[in-house]
XYZ file of N, CA and C in Angstrom:
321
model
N 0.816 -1.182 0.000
C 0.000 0.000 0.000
C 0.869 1.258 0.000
N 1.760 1.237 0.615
C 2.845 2.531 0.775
C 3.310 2.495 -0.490
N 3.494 1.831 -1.204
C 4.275 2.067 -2.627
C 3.197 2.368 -4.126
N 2.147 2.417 -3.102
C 0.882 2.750 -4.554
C 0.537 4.079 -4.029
N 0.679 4.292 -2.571
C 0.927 5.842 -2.027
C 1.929 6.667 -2.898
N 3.340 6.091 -3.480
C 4.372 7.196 -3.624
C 4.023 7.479 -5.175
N 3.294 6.668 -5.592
C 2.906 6.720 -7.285
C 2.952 8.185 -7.978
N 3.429 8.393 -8.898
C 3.663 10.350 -8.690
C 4.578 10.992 -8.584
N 5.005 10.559 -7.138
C 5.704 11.431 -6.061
C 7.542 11.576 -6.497
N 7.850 12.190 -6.970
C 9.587 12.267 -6.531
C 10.084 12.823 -5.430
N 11.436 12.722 -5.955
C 11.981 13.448 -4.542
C 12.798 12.353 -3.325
N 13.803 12.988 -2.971
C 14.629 11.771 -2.101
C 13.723 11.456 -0.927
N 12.707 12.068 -0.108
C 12.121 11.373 0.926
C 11.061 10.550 -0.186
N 10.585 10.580 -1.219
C 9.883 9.425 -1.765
C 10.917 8.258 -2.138
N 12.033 8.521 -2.520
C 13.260 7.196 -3.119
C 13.209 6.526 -1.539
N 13.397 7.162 -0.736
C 13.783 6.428 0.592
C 12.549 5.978 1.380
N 11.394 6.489 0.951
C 9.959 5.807 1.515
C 9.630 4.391 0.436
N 10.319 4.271 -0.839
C 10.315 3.494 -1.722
C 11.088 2.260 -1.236
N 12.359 2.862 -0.941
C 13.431 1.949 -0.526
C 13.014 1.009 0.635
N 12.826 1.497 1.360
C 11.954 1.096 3.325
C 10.974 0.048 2.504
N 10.238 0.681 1.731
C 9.146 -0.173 1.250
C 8.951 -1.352 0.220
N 10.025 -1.376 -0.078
C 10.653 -2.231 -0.788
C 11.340 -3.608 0.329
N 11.901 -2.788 1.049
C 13.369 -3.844 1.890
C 12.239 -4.194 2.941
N 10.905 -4.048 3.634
C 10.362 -4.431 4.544
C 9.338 -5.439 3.254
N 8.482 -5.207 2.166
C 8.357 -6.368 1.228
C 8.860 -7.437 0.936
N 10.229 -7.304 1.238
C 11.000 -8.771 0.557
C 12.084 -8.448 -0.635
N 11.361 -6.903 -1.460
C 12.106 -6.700 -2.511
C 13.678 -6.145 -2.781
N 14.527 -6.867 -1.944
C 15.842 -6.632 -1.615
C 16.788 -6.004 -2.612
N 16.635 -6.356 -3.503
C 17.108 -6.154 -4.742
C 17.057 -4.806 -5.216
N 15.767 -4.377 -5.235
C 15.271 -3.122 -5.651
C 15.526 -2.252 -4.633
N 15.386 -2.491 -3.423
C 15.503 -1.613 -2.324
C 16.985 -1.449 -2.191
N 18.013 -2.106 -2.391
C 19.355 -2.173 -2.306
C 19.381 -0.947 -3.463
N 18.991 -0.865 -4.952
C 19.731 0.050 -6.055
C 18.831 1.464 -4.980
N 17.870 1.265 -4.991
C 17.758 2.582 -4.288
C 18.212 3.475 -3.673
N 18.550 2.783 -2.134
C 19.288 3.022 -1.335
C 20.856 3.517 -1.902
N 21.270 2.798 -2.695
C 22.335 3.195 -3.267
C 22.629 4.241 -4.109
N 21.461 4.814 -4.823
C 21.169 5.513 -5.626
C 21.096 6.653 -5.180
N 20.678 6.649 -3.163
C 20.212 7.915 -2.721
C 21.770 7.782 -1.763
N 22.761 7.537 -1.802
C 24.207 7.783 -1.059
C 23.652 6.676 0.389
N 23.245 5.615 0.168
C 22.676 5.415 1.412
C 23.333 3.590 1.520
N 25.017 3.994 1.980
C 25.574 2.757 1.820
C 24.997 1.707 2.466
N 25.250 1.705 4.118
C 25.012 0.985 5.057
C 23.901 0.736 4.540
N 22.513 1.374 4.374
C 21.010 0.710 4.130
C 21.339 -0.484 2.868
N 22.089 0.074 1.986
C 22.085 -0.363 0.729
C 23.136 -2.050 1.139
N 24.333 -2.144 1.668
C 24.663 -3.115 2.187
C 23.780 -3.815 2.376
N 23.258 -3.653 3.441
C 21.947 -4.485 4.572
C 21.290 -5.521 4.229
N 20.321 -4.620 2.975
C 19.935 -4.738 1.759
C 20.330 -6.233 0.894
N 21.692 -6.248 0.456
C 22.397 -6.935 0.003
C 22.654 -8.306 0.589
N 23.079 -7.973 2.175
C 22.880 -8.975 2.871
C 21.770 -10.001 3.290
N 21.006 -9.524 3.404
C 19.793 -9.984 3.575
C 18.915 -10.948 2.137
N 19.232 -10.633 1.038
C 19.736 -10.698 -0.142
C 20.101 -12.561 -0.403
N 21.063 -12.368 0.458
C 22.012 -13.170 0.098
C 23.340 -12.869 -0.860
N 23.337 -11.248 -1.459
C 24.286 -11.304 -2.062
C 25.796 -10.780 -1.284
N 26.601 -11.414 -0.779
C 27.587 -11.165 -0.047
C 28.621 -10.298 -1.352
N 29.058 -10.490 -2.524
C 29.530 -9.824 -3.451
C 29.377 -7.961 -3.632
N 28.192 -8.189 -3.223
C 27.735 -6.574 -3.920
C 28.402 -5.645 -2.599
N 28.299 -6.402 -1.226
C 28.911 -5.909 -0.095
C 30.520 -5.943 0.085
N 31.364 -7.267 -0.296
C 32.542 -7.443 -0.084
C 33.307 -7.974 -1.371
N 34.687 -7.145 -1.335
C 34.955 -8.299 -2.473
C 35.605 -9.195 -2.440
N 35.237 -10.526 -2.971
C 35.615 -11.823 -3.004
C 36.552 -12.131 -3.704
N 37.682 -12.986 -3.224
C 38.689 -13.617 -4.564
C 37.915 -13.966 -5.673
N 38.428 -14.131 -6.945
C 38.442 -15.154 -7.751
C 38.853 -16.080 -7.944
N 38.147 -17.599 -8.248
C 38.050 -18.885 -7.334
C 39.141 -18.941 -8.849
N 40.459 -19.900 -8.366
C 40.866 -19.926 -9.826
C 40.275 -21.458 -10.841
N 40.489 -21.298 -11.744
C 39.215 -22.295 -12.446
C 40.320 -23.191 -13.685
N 41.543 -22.383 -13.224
C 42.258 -23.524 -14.557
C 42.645 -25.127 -13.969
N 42.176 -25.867 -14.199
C 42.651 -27.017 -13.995
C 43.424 -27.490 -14.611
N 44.124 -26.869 -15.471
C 45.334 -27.557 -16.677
C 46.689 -28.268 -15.589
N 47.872 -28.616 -17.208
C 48.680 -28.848 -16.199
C 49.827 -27.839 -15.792
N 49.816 -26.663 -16.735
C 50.583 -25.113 -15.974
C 50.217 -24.955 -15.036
N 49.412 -25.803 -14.155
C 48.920 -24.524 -12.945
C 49.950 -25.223 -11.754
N 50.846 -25.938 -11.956
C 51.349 -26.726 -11.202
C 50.954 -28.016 -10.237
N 50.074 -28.090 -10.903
C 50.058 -30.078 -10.045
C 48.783 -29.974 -9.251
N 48.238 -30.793 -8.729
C 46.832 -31.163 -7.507
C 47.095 -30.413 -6.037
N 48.455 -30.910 -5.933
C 48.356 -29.921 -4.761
C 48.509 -28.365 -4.808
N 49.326 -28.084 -6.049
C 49.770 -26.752 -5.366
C 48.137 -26.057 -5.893
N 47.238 -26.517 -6.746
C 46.343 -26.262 -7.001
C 45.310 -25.869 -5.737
N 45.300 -26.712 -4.840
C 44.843 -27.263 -3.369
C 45.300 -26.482 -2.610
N 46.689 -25.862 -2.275
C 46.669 -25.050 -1.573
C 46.190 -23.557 -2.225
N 46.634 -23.197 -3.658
C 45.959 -22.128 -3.451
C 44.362 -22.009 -2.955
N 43.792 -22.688 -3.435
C 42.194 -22.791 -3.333
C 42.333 -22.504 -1.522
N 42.936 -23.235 -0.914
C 42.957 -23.115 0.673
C 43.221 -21.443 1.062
N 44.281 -20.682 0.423
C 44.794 -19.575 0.839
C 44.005 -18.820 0.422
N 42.900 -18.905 -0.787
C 41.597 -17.766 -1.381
C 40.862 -18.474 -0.257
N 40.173 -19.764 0.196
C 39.326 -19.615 1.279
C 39.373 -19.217 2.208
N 41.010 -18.947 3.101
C 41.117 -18.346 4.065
C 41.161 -16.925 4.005
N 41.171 -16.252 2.919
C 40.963 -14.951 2.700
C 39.701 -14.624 2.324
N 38.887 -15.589 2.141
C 37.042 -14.892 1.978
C 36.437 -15.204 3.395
N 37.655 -16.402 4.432
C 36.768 -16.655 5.761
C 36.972 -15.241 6.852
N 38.340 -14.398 6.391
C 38.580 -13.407 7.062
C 37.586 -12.320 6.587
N 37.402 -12.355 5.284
C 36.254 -10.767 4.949
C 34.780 -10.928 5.078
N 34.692 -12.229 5.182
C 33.247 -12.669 5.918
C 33.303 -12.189 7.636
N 34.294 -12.638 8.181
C 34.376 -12.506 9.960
C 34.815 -11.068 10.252
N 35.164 -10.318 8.643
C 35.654 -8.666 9.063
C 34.166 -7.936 8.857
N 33.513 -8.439 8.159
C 32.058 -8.261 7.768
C 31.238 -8.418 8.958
N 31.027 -9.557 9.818
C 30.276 -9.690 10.593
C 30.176 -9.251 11.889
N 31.638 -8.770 12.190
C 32.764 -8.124 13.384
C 32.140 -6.593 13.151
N 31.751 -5.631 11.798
C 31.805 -4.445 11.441
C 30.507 -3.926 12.498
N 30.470 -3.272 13.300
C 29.797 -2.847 14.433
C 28.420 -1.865 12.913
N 29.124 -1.099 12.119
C 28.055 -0.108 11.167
C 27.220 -0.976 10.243
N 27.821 -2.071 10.225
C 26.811 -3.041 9.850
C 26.032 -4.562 10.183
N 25.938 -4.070 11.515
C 25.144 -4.898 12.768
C 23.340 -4.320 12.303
N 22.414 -5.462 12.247
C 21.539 -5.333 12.222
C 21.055 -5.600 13.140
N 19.727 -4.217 13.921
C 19.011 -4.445 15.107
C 18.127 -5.376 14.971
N 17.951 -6.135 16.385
C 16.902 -6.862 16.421
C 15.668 -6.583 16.768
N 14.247 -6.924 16.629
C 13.389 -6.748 16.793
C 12.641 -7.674 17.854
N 11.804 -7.441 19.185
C 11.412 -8.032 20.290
C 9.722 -8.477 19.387
């Protein structure tokens, strides 16, 4: 109902009554470009998270994908893969550690 309210309407308190109304719908996606659209990181993160998209928030290695035999052998293949997972387990736990992007809970 709030979003057949803003029908019309511009203006950054309508983008951000859009956005709210969007991210309390479900529509994460949409409410994330919004938010982003109006300088509104942290909301726009949140957004993302909630999402499921951890990418749009942090950036992730690239998983390497050559399996040939330049890449040097099974293992050394194996450890890199180990040293990119331990570097997406740290920006996940630097992510979740980030106090500005702690989401309140609701009673």
């Amino acid at each position: 109902m709030a979003k057949a309210e803003l029908l019309g309407m511009q203006g950054p308190e309508a983008e951000q009554l859009r956005a709210d109304a969007d991210q309390m719908s479900g529509a994460l996606e949409q409410a994330r470009r919004y938010f982003a659209a109006t300088d509104q990181e942290l909301k726009a993160d949140e957004s993302a998270i909630l999402a499921g998209d951890l990418s749009a928030v942090i950036d992730l290695p690239e998983v390497v994908r050559n399996t040939g035999p330049s890449t040097g052998g099974m293992l050394s293949r194996t450890a890199q893969m180990l040293d990119q997972s331990a570097s997406v387990r740290q920006s996940i736990s630097a992510l979740l550690q980030d106090p500005d992007l702690q989401i309140g809970t609701s009673n």
